[in-house]
Structure formats: C-alpha cells, structure tokens
Amino acid sequence: MRDPHEGGICHVEAEYFYPGIWEKYGENELICNYWQFLSEIDKEMLESELNEDTNEVGYDETEVDNSDYDSVDEMDGKDTED
C-alpha cells in the first residue's frame, strides 16, 4: 500500500474493492471514504445489506458495523478490536 495521506486515493479491501479518498478521522487516524464514489444503485444495495444485518439481530442487541470507511489499520489487517 502507498503511504496514505489526507486527500490521497485509497481502495477499500472489502468484497467490493471500492476506490476512496483518505480523510482525517480524529487526531491521528486516516480513514478511506469510499461512500462518495458509489453509484445510487450501489448505495441502495449497501444500505439494504446493512438493514438486513440490523434486522437479523434483536433491536437491543444490534452490533452492526455500518461505517462507510476503513481505517489504515483495518486495511492492513491490524484491526485493533480483538
């Protein structure tokens, strides 16, 4: 992966491989914002998938990661949530 910097191009390493732009998130973290480049059809598809995931778990127990971003660590496989 190239050296990430704010405003640089990134690619989300998910099942869709969407392109995005590095944006500052908090004090010391960059995230890959790919949502802005999705077509309306892709946005509707993803929103539908997120809603399906939410409906599969009880309302009070919902633990769906519905963020539209991947952080540098997530893309490198260094997700800090273990």
PDB file of C-alpha atoms in Angstrom, residues 9-67:
ATOM      1  CA  ILE A   9      -6.542   7.796  -3.257  1.00  0.00           C
ATOM      2  CA  CYS A  10      -7.224   4.546  -1.422  1.00  0.00           C
ATOM      3  CA  HIS A  11      -9.025   1.281  -2.135  1.00  0.00           C
ATOM      4  CA  VAL A  12     -11.192  -0.473   0.403  1.00  0.00           C
ATOM      5  CA  GLU A  13     -10.055  -4.077   0.683  1.00  0.00           C
ATOM      6  CA  ALA A  14     -13.514  -5.490   1.131  1.00  0.00           C
ATOM      7  CA  GLU A  15     -15.503  -7.751  -1.132  1.00  0.00           C
ATOM      8  CA  TYR A  16     -16.237  -4.769  -3.392  1.00  0.00           C
ATOM      9  CA  PHE A  17     -12.783  -3.137  -3.744  1.00  0.00           C
ATOM     10  CA  TYR A  18     -14.225   0.384  -3.925  1.00  0.00           C
ATOM     11  CA  PRO A  19     -11.913   3.343  -4.520  1.00  0.00           C
ATOM     12  CA  GLY A  20     -11.960   6.133  -1.969  1.00  0.00           C
ATOM     13  CA  ILE A  21     -10.092   9.134  -0.604  1.00  0.00           C
ATOM     14  CA  TRP A  22      -8.113   9.266   2.628  1.00  0.00           C
ATOM     15  CA  GLU A  23      -9.804  11.589   5.116  1.00  0.00           C
ATOM     16  CA  LYS A  24      -8.692  12.659   8.568  1.00  0.00           C
ATOM     17  CA  TYR A  25     -10.582  10.920  11.360  1.00  0.00           C
ATOM     18  CA  GLY A  26      -9.878  12.150  14.862  1.00  0.00           C
ATOM     19  CA  GLU A  27      -6.453  13.376  15.870  1.00  0.00           C
ATOM     20  CA  ASN A  28      -4.133  10.732  14.410  1.00  0.00           C
ATOM     21  CA  GLU A  29      -6.134   8.449  12.156  1.00  0.00           C
ATOM     22  CA  LEU A  30      -6.968   8.406   8.459  1.00  0.00           C
ATOM     23  CA  ILE A  31      -9.951   6.565   7.033  1.00  0.00           C
ATOM     24  CA  CYS A  32     -10.739   5.531   3.475  1.00  0.00           C
ATOM     25  CA  ASN A  33     -14.015   7.211   2.491  1.00  0.00           C
ATOM     26  CA  TYR A  34     -15.431   5.285  -0.451  1.00  0.00           C
ATOM     27  CA  TRP A  35     -19.110   6.159   0.022  1.00  0.00           C
ATOM     28  CA  GLN A  36     -18.898   9.358  -2.034  1.00  0.00           C
ATOM     29  CA  PHE A  37     -17.878   7.402  -5.156  1.00  0.00           C
ATOM     30  CA  LEU A  38     -20.682   4.842  -5.093  1.00  0.00           C
ATOM     31  CA  SER A  39     -23.476   4.979  -7.616  1.00  0.00           C
ATOM     32  CA  GLU A  40     -27.016   5.372  -6.289  1.00  0.00           C
ATOM     33  CA  ILE A  41     -27.643   1.682  -7.049  1.00  0.00           C
ATOM     34  CA  ASP A  42     -24.550   0.606  -5.062  1.00  0.00           C
ATOM     35  CA  LYS A  43     -25.538   2.884  -2.154  1.00  0.00           C
ATOM     36  CA  GLU A  44     -29.036   1.393  -2.085  1.00  0.00           C
ATOM     37  CA  MET A  45     -27.601  -2.132  -2.228  1.00  0.00           C
ATOM     38  CA  LEU A  46     -25.236  -1.492   0.700  1.00  0.00           C
ATOM     39  CA  GLU A  47     -27.930   0.241   2.749  1.00  0.00           C
ATOM     40  CA  SER A  48     -30.207  -2.734   2.118  1.00  0.00           C
ATOM     41  CA  GLU A  49     -27.489  -5.156   3.279  1.00  0.00           C
ATOM     42  CA  LEU A  50     -26.892  -3.091   6.413  1.00  0.00           C
ATOM     43  CA  ASN A  51     -30.623  -3.030   7.153  1.00  0.00           C
ATOM     44  CA  GLU A  52     -30.818  -6.811   6.690  1.00  0.00           C
ATOM     45  CA  ASP A  53     -27.927  -7.267   9.128  1.00  0.00           C
ATOM     46  CA  THR A  54     -29.660  -4.990  11.638  1.00  0.00           C
ATOM     47  CA  ASN A  55     -32.944  -6.879  11.339  1.00  0.00           C
ATOM     48  CA  GLU A  56     -31.262 -10.256  11.927  1.00  0.00           C
ATOM     49  CA  VAL A  57     -30.236  -9.239  15.463  1.00  0.00           C
ATOM     50  CA  GLY A  58     -32.663  -8.112  18.150  1.00  0.00           C
ATOM     51  CA  TYR A  59     -33.116  -4.347  18.332  1.00  0.00           C
ATOM     52  CA  ASP A  60     -31.407  -4.039  21.722  1.00  0.00           C
ATOM     53  CA  GLU A  61     -28.570  -6.361  20.698  1.00  0.00           C
ATOM     54  CA  THR A  62     -27.649  -4.730  17.399  1.00  0.00           C
ATOM     55  CA  GLU A  63     -23.889  -4.757  16.840  1.00  0.00           C
ATOM     56  CA  VAL A  64     -23.600  -3.903  13.171  1.00  0.00           C
ATOM     57  CA  ASP A  65     -20.525  -2.127  11.876  1.00  0.00           C
ATOM     58  CA  ASN A  66     -22.258   0.150   9.417  1.00  0.00           C
ATOM     59  CA  SER A  67     -19.401   2.562   8.924  1.00  0.00           C
TER      60      SER A  67
END
